[in-house]
Amino acid sequence: MRSQDDEDDDVETRPFDERASDVFSAISLNTKNDADCMEYALLEIVRTQTLELGGIEDAFARVRRREEALQAQEALNASTSSPTMSDGASLSALALKCDELATHRRELNEKVARLDPVRSHFVLDVLRKNTSEMHKLAKTKRKLFQASQQQLIGVGR
């Protein structure tokens, strides 16, 4: 009976925020924020994989835009009928740029060729697993939230 009286006195004398802080600390120690850490790790894996695949796609888009700009410049130079000394220099610069872009495109194609199709399936499987893990974590976080809510209701009484 004495411990119940001590607990009641504690509820009456300690401020609410102090009691709530103790409850949150206990909850945090109980779960060690596992759900949050795991969710963050899964999101980081998804982000990294997406960036890697998106980086290759972006590189191709940049090369395509530069090739189109060079083709437009070549068409513009071809439409001018009087060849001068500066036109010869600009034509050689355009040819050099075209060679650079062709080399860059070959390098990108080699990167894509080195990508293992099995790796793409692996990335898809990992994304699928991560999605199901995040779903489980969301359920776990919901249960933890409800347990925290019940504990706070208990502290408030």
Coordinates of C-alpha atoms in Angstrom, one line a residue:
M1 CA 0.0 0.0 0.0
R2 CA 2.9 2.3 0.7
S3 CA 4.3 2.1 -2.8
Q4 CA 0.9 3.2 -4.2
D5 CA 0.9 6.2 -1.9
D6 CA 4.5 7.1 -3.0
E7 CA 3.4 6.8 -6.7
D8 CA 0.4 9.0 -6.1
D9 CA 2.6 11.6 -4.3
D10 CA 5.0 11.4 -7.3
V11 CA 2.2 12.1 -9.7
E12 CA 1.1 15.1 -7.6
T13 CA 4.5 16.6 -7.0
R14 CA 6.3 16.1 -10.3
P15 CA 5.4 18.3 -13.2
F16 CA 3.7 16.8 -16.2
D17 CA 6.5 17.5 -18.6
E18 CA 9.0 15.7 -16.3
R19 CA 6.8 12.6 -16.1
A20 CA 6.2 12.7 -19.8
S21 CA 9.9 13.0 -20.5
D22 CA 10.5 9.9 -18.3
V23 CA 7.9 8.0 -20.2
F24 CA 9.3 9.0 -23.6
S25 CA 12.8 8.0 -22.4
A26 CA 11.5 4.6 -21.3
I27 CA 9.8 4.1 -24.7
S28 CA 12.9 5.2 -26.6
L29 CA 15.1 2.8 -24.5
N30 CA 12.5 0.0 -25.1
T31 CA 12.6 0.3 -28.8
K32 CA 16.0 1.9 -29.3
N33 CA 14.5 3.7 -32.3
D34 CA 15.0 0.6 -34.3
A35 CA 12.1 1.3 -36.6
D36 CA 13.3 4.8 -37.4
C37 CA 16.9 3.6 -38.0
M38 CA 15.8 0.8 -40.3
E39 CA 13.5 3.0 -42.2
Y40 CA 16.3 5.5 -42.8
A41 CA 18.7 2.8 -43.9
L42 CA 16.1 1.4 -46.4
L43 CA 15.4 4.9 -47.8
E44 CA 19.1 5.5 -48.2
I45 CA 19.5 2.3 -50.1
V46 CA 16.6 3.2 -52.4
R47 CA 17.9 6.7 -52.9
T48 CA 21.4 5.5 -53.8
Q49 CA 20.1 2.9 -56.3
T50 CA 17.8 5.4 -57.9
L51 CA 20.5 8.0 -58.2
E52 CA 22.9 5.5 -59.8
L53 CA 20.3 4.4 -62.4
G54 CA 19.1 8.0 -62.9
G55 CA 22.7 9.2 -63.4
I56 CA 23.2 7.0 -66.4
E57 CA 19.9 8.2 -67.9
D58 CA 20.8 11.8 -67.2
A59 CA 24.2 11.4 -68.9
F60 CA 22.6 10.1 -72.0
A61 CA 20.1 13.0 -72.0
R62 CA 23.0 15.5 -71.7
V63 CA 24.9 13.9 -74.5
R64 CA 21.8 13.9 -76.7
R65 CA 21.2 17.6 -76.0
R66 CA 24.8 18.5 -76.8
E67 CA 24.6 16.5 -80.1
E68 CA 21.5 18.3 -81.1
A69 CA 23.1 21.7 -80.4
L70 CA 26.1 20.7 -82.4
Q71 CA 23.9 19.5 -85.3
A72 CA 22.0 22.8 -85.2
Q73 CA 25.4 24.7 -85.3
E74 CA 26.6 22.6 -88.2
A75 CA 23.4 23.3 -90.1
L76 CA 23.8 27.0 -89.4
N77 CA 27.4 26.9 -90.7
A78 CA 26.4 24.9 -93.7
S79 CA 23.8 27.5 -94.7
T80 CA 26.4 30.3 -94.8
S81 CA 27.8 30.3 -98.3
S82 CA 31.0 32.3 -98.0
P83 CA 33.8 30.3 -96.3
T84 CA 36.3 32.5 -94.4
M85 CA 39.2 31.8 -92.2
S86 CA 37.1 32.0 -89.0
D87 CA 34.6 29.6 -90.5
G88 CA 37.4 27.0 -91.0
A89 CA 38.4 27.4 -87.3
S90 CA 34.8 27.0 -86.2
L91 CA 34.3 24.0 -88.4
S92 CA 37.4 22.3 -86.9
A93 CA 36.1 23.2 -83.4
L94 CA 32.7 21.6 -84.3
A95 CA 34.4 18.5 -85.6
L96 CA 36.5 18.3 -82.4
K97 CA 33.3 18.7 -80.2
C98 CA 31.6 16.0 -82.3
D99 CA 34.5 13.6 -81.7
E100 CA 34.4 14.4 -78.0
L101 CA 30.7 13.6 -77.8
A102 CA 31.1 10.4 -79.8
T103 CA 33.8 9.3 -77.4
H104 CA 31.6 10.2 -74.4
R105 CA 28.6 8.3 -75.9
R106 CA 30.9 5.3 -76.5
E107 CA 32.0 5.4 -72.8
L108 CA 28.4 5.6 -71.6
N109 CA 27.5 2.6 -73.8
E110 CA 30.4 0.7 -72.4
K111 CA 29.1 1.5 -68.9
V112 CA 25.7 0.2 -69.8
A113 CA 27.2 -2.9 -71.4
R114 CA 29.1 -3.6 -68.2
L115 CA 25.9 -3.4 -66.2
D116 CA 24.9 -6.9 -65.4
P117 CA 21.2 -7.7 -66.2
V118 CA 21.2 -9.8 -63.0
R119 CA 22.2 -6.7 -61.1
S120 CA 19.1 -4.9 -62.5
H121 CA 16.9 -7.8 -61.2
F122 CA 18.8 -7.6 -57.9
V123 CA 18.0 -3.9 -57.7
L124 CA 14.3 -4.6 -58.4
D125 CA 14.2 -7.3 -55.8
V126 CA 15.9 -5.1 -53.2
L127 CA 13.4 -2.3 -54.0
R128 CA 10.5 -4.8 -53.6
K129 CA 11.9 -6.1 -50.3
N130 CA 12.5 -2.6 -49.1
T131 CA 9.0 -1.6 -49.9
S132 CA 7.6 -4.6 -47.9
E133 CA 10.0 -3.8 -45.0
M134 CA 8.9 -0.2 -45.0
H135 CA 5.3 -1.4 -44.8
K136 CA 6.2 -3.6 -41.8
L137 CA 8.0 -0.7 -40.2
A138 CA 5.0 1.6 -40.7
K139 CA 2.9 -1.0 -38.9
T140 CA 5.5 -1.2 -36.1
K141 CA 5.7 2.5 -35.8
R142 CA 1.9 2.7 -35.6
K143 CA 1.8 0.1 -32.8
L144 CA 4.6 2.0 -30.9
F145 CA 2.7 5.2 -31.3
Q146 CA -0.4 3.7 -29.9
A147 CA 1.5 2.2 -27.0
S148 CA 3.1 5.6 -26.3
Q149 CA -0.3 7.2 -26.5
Q150 CA -1.7 4.7 -24.0
Q151 CA 1.3 5.3 -21.7
L152 CA 0.8 9.1 -21.9
I153 CA -2.9 8.6 -21.0
G154 CA -1.8 6.5 -18.0
V155 CA 0.7 9.3 -17.0
G156 CA -2.0 12.0 -17.3
R157 CA -4.3 10.3 -14.8

